[in-house]
Structures are given as structure tokens and as C-alpha cells.
Short mmCIF file of C-alpha atoms in Angstrom, two decimals:
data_model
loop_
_atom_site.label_atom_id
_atom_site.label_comp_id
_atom_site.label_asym_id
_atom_site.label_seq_id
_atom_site.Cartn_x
_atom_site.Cartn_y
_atom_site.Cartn_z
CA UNK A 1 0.00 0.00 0.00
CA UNK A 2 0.96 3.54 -0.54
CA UNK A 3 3.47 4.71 2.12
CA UNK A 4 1.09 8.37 3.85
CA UNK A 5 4.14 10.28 2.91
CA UNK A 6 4.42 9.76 -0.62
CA UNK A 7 0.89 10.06 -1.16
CA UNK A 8 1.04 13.56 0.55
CA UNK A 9 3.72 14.20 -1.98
CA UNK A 10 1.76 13.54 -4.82
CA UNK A 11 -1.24 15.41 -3.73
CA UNK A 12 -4.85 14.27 -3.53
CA UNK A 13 -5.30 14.15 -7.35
CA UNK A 14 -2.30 11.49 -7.36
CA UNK A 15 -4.87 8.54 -6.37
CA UNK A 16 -6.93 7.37 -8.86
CA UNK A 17 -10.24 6.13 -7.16
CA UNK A 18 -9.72 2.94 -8.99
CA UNK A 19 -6.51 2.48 -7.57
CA UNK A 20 -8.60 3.08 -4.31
CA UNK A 21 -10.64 -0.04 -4.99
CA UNK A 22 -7.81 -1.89 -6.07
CA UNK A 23 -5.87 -0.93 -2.30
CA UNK A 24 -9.58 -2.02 -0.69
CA UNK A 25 -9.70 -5.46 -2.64
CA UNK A 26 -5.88 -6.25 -1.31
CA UNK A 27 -7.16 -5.64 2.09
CA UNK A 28 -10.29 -7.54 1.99
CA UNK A 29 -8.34 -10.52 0.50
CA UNK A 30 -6.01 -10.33 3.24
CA UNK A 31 -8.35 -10.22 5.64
CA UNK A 32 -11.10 -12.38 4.74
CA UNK A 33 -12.68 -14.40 7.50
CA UNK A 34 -11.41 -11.96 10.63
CA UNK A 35 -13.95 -10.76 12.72
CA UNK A 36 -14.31 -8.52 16.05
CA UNK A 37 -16.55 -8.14 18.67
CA UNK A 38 -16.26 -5.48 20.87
CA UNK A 39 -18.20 -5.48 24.27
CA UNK A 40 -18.30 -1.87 25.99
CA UNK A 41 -19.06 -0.96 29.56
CA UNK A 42 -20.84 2.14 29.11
CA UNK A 43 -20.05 4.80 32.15
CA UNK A 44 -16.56 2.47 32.32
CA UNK A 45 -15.70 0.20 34.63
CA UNK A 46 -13.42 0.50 37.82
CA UNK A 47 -9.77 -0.48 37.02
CA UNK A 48 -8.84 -1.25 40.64
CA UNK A 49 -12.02 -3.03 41.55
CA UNK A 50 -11.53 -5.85 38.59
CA UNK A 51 -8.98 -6.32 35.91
CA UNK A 52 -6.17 -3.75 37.96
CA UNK A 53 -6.55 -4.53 41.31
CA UNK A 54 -4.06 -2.26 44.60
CA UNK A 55 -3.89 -4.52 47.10
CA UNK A 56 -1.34 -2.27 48.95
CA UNK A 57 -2.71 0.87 48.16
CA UNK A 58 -3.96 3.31 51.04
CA UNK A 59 -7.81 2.46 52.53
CA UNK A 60 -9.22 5.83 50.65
CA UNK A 61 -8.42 3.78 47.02
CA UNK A 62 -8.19 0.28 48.00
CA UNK A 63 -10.99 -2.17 46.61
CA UNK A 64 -13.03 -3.98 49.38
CA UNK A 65 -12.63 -6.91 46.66
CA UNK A 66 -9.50 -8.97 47.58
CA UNK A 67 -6.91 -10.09 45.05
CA UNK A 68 -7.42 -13.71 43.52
CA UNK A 69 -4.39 -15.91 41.26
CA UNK A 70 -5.26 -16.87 38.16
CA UNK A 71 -4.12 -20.03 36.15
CA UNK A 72 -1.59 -17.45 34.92
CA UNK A 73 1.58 -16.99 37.68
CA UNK A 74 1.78 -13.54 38.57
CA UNK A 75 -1.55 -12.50 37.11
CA UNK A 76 -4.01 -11.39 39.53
CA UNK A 77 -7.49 -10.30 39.23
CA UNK A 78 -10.21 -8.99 42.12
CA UNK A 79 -12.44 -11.85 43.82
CA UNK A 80 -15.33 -10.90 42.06
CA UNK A 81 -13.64 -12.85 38.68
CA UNK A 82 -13.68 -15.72 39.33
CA UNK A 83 -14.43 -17.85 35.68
CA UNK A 84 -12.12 -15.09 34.51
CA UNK A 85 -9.55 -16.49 37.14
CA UNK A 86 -9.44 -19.88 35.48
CA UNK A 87 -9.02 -19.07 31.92
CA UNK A 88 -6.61 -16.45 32.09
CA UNK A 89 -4.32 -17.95 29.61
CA UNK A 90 -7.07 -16.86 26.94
CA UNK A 91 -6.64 -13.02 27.10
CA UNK A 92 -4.59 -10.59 27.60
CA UNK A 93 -4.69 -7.21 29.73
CA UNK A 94 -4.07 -3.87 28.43
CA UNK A 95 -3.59 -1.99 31.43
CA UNK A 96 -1.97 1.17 30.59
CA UNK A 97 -4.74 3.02 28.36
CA UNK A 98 -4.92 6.32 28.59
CA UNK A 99 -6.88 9.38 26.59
CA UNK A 100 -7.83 13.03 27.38
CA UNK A 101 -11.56 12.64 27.25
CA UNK A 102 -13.24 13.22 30.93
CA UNK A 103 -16.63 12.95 30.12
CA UNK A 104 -18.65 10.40 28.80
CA UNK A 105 -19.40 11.93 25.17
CA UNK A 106 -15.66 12.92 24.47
CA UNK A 107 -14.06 9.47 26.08
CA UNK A 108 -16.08 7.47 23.93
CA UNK A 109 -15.59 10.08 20.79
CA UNK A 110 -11.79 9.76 21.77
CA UNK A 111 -12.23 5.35 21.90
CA UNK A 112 -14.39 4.77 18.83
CA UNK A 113 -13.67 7.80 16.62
CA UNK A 114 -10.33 8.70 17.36
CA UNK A 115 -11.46 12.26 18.01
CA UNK A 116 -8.65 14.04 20.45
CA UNK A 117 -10.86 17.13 21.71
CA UNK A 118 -11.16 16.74 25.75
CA UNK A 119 -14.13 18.74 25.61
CA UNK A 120 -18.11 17.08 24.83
CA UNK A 121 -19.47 16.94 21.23
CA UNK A 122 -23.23 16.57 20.72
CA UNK A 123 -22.01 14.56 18.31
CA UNK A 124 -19.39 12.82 16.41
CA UNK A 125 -17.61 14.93 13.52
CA UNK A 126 -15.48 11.72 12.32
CA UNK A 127 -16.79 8.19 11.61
CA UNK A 128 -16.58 5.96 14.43
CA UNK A 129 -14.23 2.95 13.39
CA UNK A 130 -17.18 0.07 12.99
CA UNK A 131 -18.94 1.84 10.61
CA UNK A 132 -15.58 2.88 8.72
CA UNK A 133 -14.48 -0.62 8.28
CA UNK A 134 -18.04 -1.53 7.55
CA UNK A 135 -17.09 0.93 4.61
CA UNK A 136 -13.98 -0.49 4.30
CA UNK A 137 -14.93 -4.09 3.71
CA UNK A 138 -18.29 -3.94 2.29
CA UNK A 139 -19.47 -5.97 -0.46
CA UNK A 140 -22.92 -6.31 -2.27
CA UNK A 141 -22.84 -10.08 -2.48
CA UNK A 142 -22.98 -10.35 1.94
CA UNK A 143 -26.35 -11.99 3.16
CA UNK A 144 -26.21 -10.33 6.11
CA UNK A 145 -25.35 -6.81 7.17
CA UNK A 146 -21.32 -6.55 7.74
CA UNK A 147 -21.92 -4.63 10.91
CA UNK A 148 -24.28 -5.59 13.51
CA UNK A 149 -24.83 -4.13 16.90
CA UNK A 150 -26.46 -6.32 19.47
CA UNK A 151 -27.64 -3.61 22.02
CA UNK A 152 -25.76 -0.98 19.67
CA UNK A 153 -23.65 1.79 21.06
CA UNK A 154 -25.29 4.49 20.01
CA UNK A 155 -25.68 7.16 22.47
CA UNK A 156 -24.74 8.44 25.97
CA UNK A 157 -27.92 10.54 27.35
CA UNK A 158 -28.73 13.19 24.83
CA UNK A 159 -25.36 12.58 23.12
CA UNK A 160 -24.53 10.90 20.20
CA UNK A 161 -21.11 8.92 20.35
CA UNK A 162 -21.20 6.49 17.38
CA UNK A 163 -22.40 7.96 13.61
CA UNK A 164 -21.03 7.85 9.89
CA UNK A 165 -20.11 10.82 9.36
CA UNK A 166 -18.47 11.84 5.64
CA UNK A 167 -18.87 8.22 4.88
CA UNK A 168 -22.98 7.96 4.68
CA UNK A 169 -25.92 6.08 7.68
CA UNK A 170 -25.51 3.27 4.84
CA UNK A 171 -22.66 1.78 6.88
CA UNK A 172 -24.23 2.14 10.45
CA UNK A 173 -25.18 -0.73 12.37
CA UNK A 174 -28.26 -3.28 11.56
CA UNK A 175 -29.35 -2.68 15.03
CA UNK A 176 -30.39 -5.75 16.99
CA UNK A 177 -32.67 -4.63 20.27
CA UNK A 178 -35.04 -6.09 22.53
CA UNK A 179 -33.90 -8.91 25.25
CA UNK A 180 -32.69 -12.00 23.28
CA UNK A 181 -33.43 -14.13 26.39
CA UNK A 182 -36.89 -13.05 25.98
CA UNK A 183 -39.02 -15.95 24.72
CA UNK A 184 -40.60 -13.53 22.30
CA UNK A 185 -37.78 -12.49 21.13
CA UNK A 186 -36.61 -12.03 17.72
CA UNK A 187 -35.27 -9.82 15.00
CA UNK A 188 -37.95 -7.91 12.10
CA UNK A 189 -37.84 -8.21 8.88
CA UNK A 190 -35.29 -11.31 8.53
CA UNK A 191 -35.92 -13.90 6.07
CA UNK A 192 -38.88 -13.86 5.21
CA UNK A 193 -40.92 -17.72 5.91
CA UNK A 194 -42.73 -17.68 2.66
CA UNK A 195 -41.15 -18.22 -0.79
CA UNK A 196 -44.21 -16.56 -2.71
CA UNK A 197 -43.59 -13.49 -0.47
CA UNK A 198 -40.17 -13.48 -1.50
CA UNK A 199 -41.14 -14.22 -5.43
CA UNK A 200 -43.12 -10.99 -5.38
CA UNK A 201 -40.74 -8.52 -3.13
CA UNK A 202 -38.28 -9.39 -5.91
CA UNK A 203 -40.62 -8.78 -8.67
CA UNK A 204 -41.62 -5.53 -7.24
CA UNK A 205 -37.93 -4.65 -6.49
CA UNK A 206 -37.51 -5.09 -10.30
CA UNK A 207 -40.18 -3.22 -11.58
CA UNK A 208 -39.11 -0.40 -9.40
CA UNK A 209 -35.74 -0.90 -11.31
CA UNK A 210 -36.90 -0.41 -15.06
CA UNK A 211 -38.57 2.89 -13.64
CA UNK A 212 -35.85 4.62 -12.06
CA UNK A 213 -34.29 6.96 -14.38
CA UNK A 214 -32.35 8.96 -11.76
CA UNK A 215 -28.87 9.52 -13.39
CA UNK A 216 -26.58 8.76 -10.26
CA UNK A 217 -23.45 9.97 -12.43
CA UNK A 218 -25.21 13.59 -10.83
CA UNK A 219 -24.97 12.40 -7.41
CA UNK A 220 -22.72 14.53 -5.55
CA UNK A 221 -23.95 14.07 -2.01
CA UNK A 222 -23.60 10.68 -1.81
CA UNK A 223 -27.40 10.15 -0.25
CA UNK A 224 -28.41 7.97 -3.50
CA UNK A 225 -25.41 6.08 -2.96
CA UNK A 226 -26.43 5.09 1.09
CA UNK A 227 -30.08 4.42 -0.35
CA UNK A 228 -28.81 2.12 -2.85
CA UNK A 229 -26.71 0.42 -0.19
CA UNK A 230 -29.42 0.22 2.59
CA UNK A 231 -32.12 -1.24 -0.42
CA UNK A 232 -29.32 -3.83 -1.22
CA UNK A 233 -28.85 -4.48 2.01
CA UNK A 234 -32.25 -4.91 2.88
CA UNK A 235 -33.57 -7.09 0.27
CA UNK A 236 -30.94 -9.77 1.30
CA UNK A 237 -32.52 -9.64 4.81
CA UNK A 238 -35.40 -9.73 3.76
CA UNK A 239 -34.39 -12.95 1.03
CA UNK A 240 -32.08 -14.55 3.05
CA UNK A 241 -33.21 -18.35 4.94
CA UNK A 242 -29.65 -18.22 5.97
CA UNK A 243 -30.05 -14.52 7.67
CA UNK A 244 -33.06 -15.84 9.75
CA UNK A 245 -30.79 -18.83 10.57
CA UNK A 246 -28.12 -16.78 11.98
CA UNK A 247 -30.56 -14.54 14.42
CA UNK A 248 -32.15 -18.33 16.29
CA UNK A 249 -30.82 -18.60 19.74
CA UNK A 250 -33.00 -21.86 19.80
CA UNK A 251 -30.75 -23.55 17.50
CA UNK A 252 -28.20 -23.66 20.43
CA UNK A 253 -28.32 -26.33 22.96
CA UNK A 254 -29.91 -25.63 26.53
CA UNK A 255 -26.34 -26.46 27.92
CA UNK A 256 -24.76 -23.46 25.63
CA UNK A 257 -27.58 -21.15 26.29
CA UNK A 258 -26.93 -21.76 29.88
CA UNK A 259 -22.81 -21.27 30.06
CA UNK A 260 -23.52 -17.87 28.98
CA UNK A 261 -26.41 -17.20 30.78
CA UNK A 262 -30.11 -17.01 30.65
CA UNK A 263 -29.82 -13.33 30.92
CA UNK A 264 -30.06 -10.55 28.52
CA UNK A 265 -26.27 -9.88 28.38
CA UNK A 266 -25.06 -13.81 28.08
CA UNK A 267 -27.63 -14.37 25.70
CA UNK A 268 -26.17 -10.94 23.49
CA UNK A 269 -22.84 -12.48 23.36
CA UNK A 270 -23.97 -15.62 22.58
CA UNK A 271 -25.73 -14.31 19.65
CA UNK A 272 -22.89 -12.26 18.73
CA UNK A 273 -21.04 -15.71 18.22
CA UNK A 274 -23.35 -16.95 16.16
CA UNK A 275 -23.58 -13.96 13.96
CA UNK A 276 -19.32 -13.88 13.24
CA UNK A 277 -19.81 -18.10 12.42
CA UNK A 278 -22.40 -16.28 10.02
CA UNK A 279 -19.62 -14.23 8.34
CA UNK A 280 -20.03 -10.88 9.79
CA UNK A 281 -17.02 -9.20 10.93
CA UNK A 282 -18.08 -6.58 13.47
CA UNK A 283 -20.18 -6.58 16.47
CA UNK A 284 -20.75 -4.63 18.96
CA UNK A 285 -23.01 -5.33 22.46
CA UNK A 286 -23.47 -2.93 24.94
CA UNK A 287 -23.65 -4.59 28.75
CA UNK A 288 -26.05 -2.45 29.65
CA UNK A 289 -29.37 -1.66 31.16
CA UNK A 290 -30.85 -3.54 34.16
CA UNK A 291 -28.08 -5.60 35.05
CA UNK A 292 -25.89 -3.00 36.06
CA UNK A 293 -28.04 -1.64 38.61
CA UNK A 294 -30.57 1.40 39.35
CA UNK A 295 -28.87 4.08 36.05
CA UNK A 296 -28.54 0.67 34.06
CA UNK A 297 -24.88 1.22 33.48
CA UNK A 298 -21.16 1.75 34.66
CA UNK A 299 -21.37 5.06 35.86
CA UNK A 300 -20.55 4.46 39.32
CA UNK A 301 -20.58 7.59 41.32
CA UNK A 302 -21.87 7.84 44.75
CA UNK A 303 -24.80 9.76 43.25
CA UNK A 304 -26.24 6.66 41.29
CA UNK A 305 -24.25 3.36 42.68
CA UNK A 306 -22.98 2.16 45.83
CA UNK A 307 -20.25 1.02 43.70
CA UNK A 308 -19.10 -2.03 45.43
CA UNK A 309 -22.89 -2.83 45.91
CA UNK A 310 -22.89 -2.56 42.19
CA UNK A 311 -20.10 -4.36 41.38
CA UNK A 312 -21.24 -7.40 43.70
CA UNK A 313 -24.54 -7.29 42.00
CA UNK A 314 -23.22 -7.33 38.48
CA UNK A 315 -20.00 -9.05 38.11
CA UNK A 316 -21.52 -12.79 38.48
CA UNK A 317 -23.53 -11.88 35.41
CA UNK A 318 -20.74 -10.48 33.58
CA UNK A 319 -18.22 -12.37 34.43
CA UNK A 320 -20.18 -15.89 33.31
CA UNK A 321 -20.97 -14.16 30.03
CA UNK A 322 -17.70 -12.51 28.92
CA UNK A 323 -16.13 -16.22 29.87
CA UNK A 324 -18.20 -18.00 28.16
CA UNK A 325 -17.88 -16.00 24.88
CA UNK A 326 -14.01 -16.63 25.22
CA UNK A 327 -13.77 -20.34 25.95
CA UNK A 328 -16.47 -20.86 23.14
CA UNK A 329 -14.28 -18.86 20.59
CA UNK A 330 -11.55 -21.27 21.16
CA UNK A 331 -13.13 -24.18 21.37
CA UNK A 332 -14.79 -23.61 18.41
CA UNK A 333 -11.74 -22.94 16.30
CA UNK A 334 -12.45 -19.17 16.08
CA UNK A 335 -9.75 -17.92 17.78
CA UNK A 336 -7.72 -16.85 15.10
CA UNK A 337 -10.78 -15.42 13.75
CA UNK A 338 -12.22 -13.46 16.05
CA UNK A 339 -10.63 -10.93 18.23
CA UNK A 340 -12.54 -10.01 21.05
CA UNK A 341 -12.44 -7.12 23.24
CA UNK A 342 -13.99 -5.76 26.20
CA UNK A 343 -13.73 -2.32 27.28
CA UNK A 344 -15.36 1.12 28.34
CA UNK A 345 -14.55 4.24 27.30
CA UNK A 346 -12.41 5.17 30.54
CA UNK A 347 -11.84 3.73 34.11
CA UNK A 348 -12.89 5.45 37.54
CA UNK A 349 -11.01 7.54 40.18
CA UNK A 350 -9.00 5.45 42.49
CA UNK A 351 -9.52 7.34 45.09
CA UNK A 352 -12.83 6.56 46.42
CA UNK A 353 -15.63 9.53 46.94
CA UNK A 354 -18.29 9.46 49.34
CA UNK A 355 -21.72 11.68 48.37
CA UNK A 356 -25.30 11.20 48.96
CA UNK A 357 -27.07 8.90 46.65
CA UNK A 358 -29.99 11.05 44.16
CA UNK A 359 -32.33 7.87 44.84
CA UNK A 360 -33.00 4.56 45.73
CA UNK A 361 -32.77 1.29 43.74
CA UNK A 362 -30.94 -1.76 42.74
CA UNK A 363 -27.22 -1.21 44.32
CA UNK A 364 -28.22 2.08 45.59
CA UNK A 365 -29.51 3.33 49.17
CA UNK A 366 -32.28 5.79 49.37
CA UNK A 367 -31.93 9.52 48.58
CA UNK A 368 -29.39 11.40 50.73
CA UNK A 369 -28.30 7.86 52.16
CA UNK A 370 -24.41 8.53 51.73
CA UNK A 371 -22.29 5.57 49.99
CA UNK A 372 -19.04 5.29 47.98
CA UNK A 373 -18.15 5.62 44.58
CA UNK A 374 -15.59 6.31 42.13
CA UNK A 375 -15.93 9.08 39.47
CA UNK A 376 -14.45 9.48 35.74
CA UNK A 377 -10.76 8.68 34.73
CA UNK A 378 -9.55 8.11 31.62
CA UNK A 379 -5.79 8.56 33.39
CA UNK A 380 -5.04 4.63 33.73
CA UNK A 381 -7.78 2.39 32.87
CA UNK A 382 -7.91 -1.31 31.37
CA UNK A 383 -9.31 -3.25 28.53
CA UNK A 384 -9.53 -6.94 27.85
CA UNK A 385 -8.41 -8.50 24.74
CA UNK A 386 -8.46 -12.58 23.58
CA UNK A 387 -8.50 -14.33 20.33
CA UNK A 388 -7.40 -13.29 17.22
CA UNK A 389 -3.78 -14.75 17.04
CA UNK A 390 -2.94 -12.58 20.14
CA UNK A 391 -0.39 -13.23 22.51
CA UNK A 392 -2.71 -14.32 25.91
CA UNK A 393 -1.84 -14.96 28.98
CA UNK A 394 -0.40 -11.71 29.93
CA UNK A 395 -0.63 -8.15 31.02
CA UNK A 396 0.73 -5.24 28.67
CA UNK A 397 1.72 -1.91 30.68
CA UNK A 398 1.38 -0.53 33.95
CA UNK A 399 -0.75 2.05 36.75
CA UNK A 400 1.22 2.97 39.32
CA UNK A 401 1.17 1.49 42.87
CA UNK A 402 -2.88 3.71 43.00
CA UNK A 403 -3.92 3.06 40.05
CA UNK A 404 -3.97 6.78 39.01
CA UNK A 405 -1.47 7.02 36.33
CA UNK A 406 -0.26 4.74 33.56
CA UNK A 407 3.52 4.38 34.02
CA UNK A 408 4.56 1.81 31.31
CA UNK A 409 3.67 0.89 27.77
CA UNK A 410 1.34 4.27 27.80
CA UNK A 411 -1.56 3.67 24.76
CA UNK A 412 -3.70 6.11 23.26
CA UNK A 413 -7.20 5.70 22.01
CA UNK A 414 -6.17 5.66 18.39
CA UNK A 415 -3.75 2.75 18.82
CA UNK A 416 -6.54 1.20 20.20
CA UNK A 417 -8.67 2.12 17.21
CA UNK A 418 -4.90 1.50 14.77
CA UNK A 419 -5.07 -2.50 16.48
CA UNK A 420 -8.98 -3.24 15.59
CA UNK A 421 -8.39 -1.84 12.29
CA UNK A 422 -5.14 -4.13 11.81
CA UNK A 423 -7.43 -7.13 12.76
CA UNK A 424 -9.65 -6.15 9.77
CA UNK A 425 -6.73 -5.63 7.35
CA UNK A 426 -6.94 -2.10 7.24
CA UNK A 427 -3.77 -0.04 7.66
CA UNK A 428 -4.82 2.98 9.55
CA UNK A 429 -1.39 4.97 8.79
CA UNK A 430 -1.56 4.99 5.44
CA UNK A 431 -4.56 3.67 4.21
CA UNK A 432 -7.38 6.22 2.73
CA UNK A 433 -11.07 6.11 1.45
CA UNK A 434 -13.27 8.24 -0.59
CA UNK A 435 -15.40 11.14 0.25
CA UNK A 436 -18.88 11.44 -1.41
CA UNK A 437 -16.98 13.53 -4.50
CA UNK A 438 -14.76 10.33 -5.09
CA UNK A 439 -12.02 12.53 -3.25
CA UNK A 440 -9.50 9.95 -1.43
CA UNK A 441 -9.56 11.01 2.12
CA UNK A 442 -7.24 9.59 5.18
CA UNK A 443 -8.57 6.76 7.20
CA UNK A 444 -7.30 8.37 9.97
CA UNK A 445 -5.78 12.11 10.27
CA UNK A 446 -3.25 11.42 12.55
CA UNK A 447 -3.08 7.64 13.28
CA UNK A 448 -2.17 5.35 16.36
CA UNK A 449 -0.05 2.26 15.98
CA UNK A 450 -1.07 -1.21 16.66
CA UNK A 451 -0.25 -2.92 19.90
CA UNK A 452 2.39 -5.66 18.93
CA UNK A 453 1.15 -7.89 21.26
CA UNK A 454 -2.19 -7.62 19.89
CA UNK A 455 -1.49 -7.88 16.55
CA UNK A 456 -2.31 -11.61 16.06
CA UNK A 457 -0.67 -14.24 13.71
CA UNK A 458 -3.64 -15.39 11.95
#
């Protein structure tokens, strides 16, 4: 692929967008088969309390939640991880990230658009990486969408943190919602049952075809591009026995419906396995909502959580499903497949706050009932990270002896971003894509590097 530099040289104009396609189809050959699911912890998850845990640190920081071994010597985790304990040798810690965004809307701008700005956005002014490799790697010929979220990350509150941007809403996610261990559940308009329904959708699809004179060669906006993608898109959903296939959780056993859980978030990740043996390539599923307590999500200051209360409430839940999605990638033979990784978009303060609670609930005491909590820090915080032809079985970087600062191996949120996108065959330094003129446009304007121990082998 073009070195950035020489391309610079050159000049926009110097990039044919044929040679575009040509770069795209070398990276889709490369890549074909990877996959990635990423799970998020919106509100982000304590650090110390889990993956990061201070056993020596002062009272005011340390984690009620003792340190446990792992099968991994000199790996330790919190008590409340246990099935993570076990299977340690199957991922790999990242505990030195580290971004600029405080609040919620700019830390997750800063982890799934690579936007630097510290300060809130209503909402996103780049694309946010699933929907760029969605982009990327698309390809008319898919039966199902390339991108599906399973609870999507969409929003925080009134802000937007995931959108399309330059690129079009044609390569958002096909957004999976509702409970899937719900025995009602399931997914509109896949598949449809009936062959004669099908016989006449595409009858109508081609009629509509002969009559539509629109010359697209006057398209400059790129919105009759995105509606020709969605329509594409949607008649294979619509046509597709092997789409409907893909979206049954009752075509798994009761005893793998049960290792994840018979909860709303096992049941998400189990589906999310299903979908990559489908052929899609990224997922995302928020672990959100009820299960996390009375807000319905990590944001555990003193105002919303008793953390630890929260924690205790939570982690069984999360720690079953996020296990069982791991151990079934590699016994299935996916794990040089799929890379899988869990994080949120920052950790909390190590030193712990005590406030009054705004109201009673699940993990929370009653209104003015003061309780602990920890507050926003995207300073030091960790993410998870297994399959894909990783290195597992380890921890890459450092906090210091609080957990306040990362002090070795330091990683942004675009070499976060830089090592999904290598996953995916897609060279964030110097790779490029077109704007709605045909322009070729950077990927990324000022790209992260991989994470060599995450950049797998497969």
C-alpha cells in the first residue's frame, strides 16, 4: 500500500479512485474471515475493583474486593472474577490506556472515533471505526449486514457517540434490540418464511428498477449512494433463509444457552457468536441496562451506585458471560478469527468519593443515604483483549502502585482504534477512502499504531 508520505507528496489528485478499490480489494483478500466483537461498559468500569486490582494501596483507594491468582503466575485479578480467574491464559490485559476525554461523550468520541478534543461533542464529527471498516470491507454479495450491533452503542444521554459521518448512515449498524433471552424475542424483517412473499418482493424490487431513471453519475452528495446500499442491504434480509438462521438462539443447545447465561447480556454475546460463524465481521453489544443496577450502566458515582454494591450485584452476570464468549471462541476454532475485546470508554477515580445517593434502587440506598463511589478517569484504565492470534496470557503496561497514572507501555485511544483496524486488514497509517466527490480522504488524520502484542498471527 501507498506509504502516507508519498501520497502527501503527490497530492490528492495522485490517487486514482480505482486504484482506491484496487488498495480495498488487497485488504479484503487479506483479511477475509477476521472478525471482532467489541463489548463496551458504558459509564466504564473501575480499574482497581476488577482487571487492575491495589492490594497495597492506602484504605481511601483500596478495593473492598480482595486479590485472587489466576491459572496465569503472577496474574491477579479482584475476587469478584472468578471464571475469569481460570481461563486467564485466553486473554490478555491492556492496562496502561490512557486518553484526554473526561466525560462520557468525548471518552467514547476519543475510543471509537479517534477524536482528540477533551471537551463534549453533541455529536461525532469523524466516523466511528465500525462503521468505517463496515465501509472499508463492504461488499454487495454479503447476506447479512457486515456490521451488527447487538444492544448498539449508540448514544450516551442526549449525546450521540457512534455515527457515519463523511462516509454515509448506509454503513451504520443493523441494530439488533429487545432482550434476546426473551421468549418472544426475535429480530424484524429477517428472512422472510414464505417463498411466494419473497417471489413478489423481488418482482416488485424489479419493476421499481426499469422505472428509475435517476442519473446517479449527478450524485454529488452521496445520499443515493447510502439508499442504494441500505435497499441492497435490505432485500438480502429480507431474502435470506440463511439470515433468519443466523438470528435463532434456539438452534443452540440448553447447555450453551446456559454457560452464557439465561440473561439478557449472556444471551447478546452468545448471539454475537453466532452472527461472526455467520460471516459478519463486526459486532458490537453494549452490557447495559438492568443488570448494572438502578442508572442501568457503569457510571458508578456515589450519586447513582454504591459502587461495590454494584459491582457485587453485576460481576456474576458479567463475568459468566464474557467467559463463556471466550472459551467458546476457542473451542470452536475461532480464535484466530475473532478478536474479542472488552472495554469502556475510561476507568474510575482510584480514590474513592463518598456523596449522597440522588435515589433509591438496585445497588443504591435511598436519597441522601451517603455511599461510595468512584468518578471518571480516563488517566489509567484497562481493557480486555483474547483471540485473534494474540499473545494471551499476559498483562501489557502498567498504573502505578494507585492506580492513578499509567507508568509503562502508555496507549492512546487511536492505537486502540490503529489495532482493531489491523485485525480487519486495514492499515490505519496509510490507508485512505473516498469522500462522497470520489475525493480519497485519510482513514485516519493522525493515526495510532497497533499494539504488537495484539497484533495476532492469523
Amino acid at each position: 500500500m501507498m506509504e502516507r508520505r508519498e501520497f502527501m507528496r503527490l497530492g490528492l489528485a495522485g490517487l486514482s479512485l480505482p486504484s482506491i478499490l484496487r488498495l480495498r480489494a488487497e485488504m479484503k483478500a487479506k483479511a477475509k474471515g477476521r472478525a471482532v466483537i467489541l463489548v463496551w461498559l458504558r459509564g466504564g468500569c473501575s480499574h482497581l475493583d476488577t482487571y487492575d486490582p491495589k492490594p497495597e494501596a492506602p484504605r481511601e483507594y483500596r478495593s473492598p474486593y480482595g486479590p485472587i491468582s489466576t491459572n496465569v503466575p503472577g496474574l491477579q485479578l479482584t475476587e469478584l472474577l472468578p471464571r475469569h480467574s481460570k481461563i486467564a491464559d485466553k486473554f490478555t490485559l491492556l492496562r496502561s490506556m490512557v486518553h484526554s476525554g473526561g466525560g462520557h461523550p468525548s471518552g467514547s468520541l476519543q475510543m471509537l472515533t479517534g477524536d482528540t478534543d477533551s471537551k463534549d461533542k453533541p455529536k461525532p464529527i469523524h466516523p466511528d471505526w465500525m462503521s468505517l471498516a463496515n465501509y472499508l470491507r463492504r461488499s454487495p454479495d454479503r447476506k447479512l449486514p457486515n456490521y451488527i450491533g447487538v444492544n448498539a452503542i449508540t448514544r450516551y444521554d442526549s449525546f450521540i457517540i457512534t455515527g457515519q459521518s463523511k462516509i454515509g448512515e448506509a454503513y451504520g449498524p443493523f441494530m439488533v434490540k429487545g432482550d434476546p433471552n426473551a421468549p418472544s424475542f426475535e429480530v424484524p424483517n429477517i428472512g422472510l418464511k414464505d417463498d411466494s412473499a419473497v417471489n413478489r418482493l423481488q418482482g416488485r424490487v424489479t419493476l421499481k428498477a426499469s422505472l428509475d431513471n435517476l442519473d446517479r453519475a449527478t450524485d454529488i452528495s452521496g445520499s443515493i449512494r447510502s439508499f442504494d446500499d441500505y435497499e441492497a442491504q435490505a432485500m438480502q434480509m429480507l431474502t435470506s433463509a440463511s439470515a433468519r438462521r443466523a438470528f435463532d438462539l434456539s438452534r443452540e443447545s440448553d447447555k450453551t444457552r446456559d454457560r452464557y447465561g439465561r440473561n439478557r447480556w449472556g444471551q447478546q454475546l452468545l448471539l454475537a457468536r453466532r452472527l461472526v460463524e455467520a460471516g459478519v465481521e463486526i459486532i458490537t453489544s453494549e452490557l447495559s441496562g438492568p443488570l448494572c443496577g438502578r442508572v442501568s450502566n457503569w457510571d458508578d458515582h456515589a450519586v447513582n451506585h454504591h459502587i461495590f454494591d454494584a459491582l457485587k450485584f453485576r460481576m456474576p452476570t458479567y463475568d459468566q458471560a464474557v467467559t463463556a464468549l471466550i472459551e467458546d471462541i476457542y473451542q470452536r476454532g475461532l480464535d484466530k478469527q475473532v478478536l474479542v475485546c472488552v472495554s469502556g470508554e475510561f476507568g474510575r477515580t482510584p480514590r474513592i468519593s463518598r456523596v449522597a445517593s440522588s435515589g433509591g434502587g438496585v445497588a443504591s440506598g435511598k436519597k441522601g443515604t451517603v455511599q461510595p463511589g468512584r468518578d471518571h478517569w480516563p488517566r489509567a484504565f484497562t481493557n480486555l483483549w483474547a483471540g485473534g492470534g494474540i499473545e494471551t496470557g499476559g498483562i501489557i503496561g502498567s498504573s502505578d502502585k494507585r492506580g492513578e497514572d499509567s507508568i509503562t507501555r502508555r496507549t492512546g485511544a487511536r492505537d486502540f482504534m490503529a489495532t482493531l483496524y489491523h485485525h480487519l486488514g486495514i492499515d490505519a497509517a496509510n490507508g485512505f477512502m473516498e469522500d462522497f466527490q470520489g475525493n480519497p480522504v485519510p482513514i485516519m488524520p493522525s493515526p495510532g499504531k497497533p499494539v504488537p502484542e495484539l497484533m495476532g498471527k492469523a
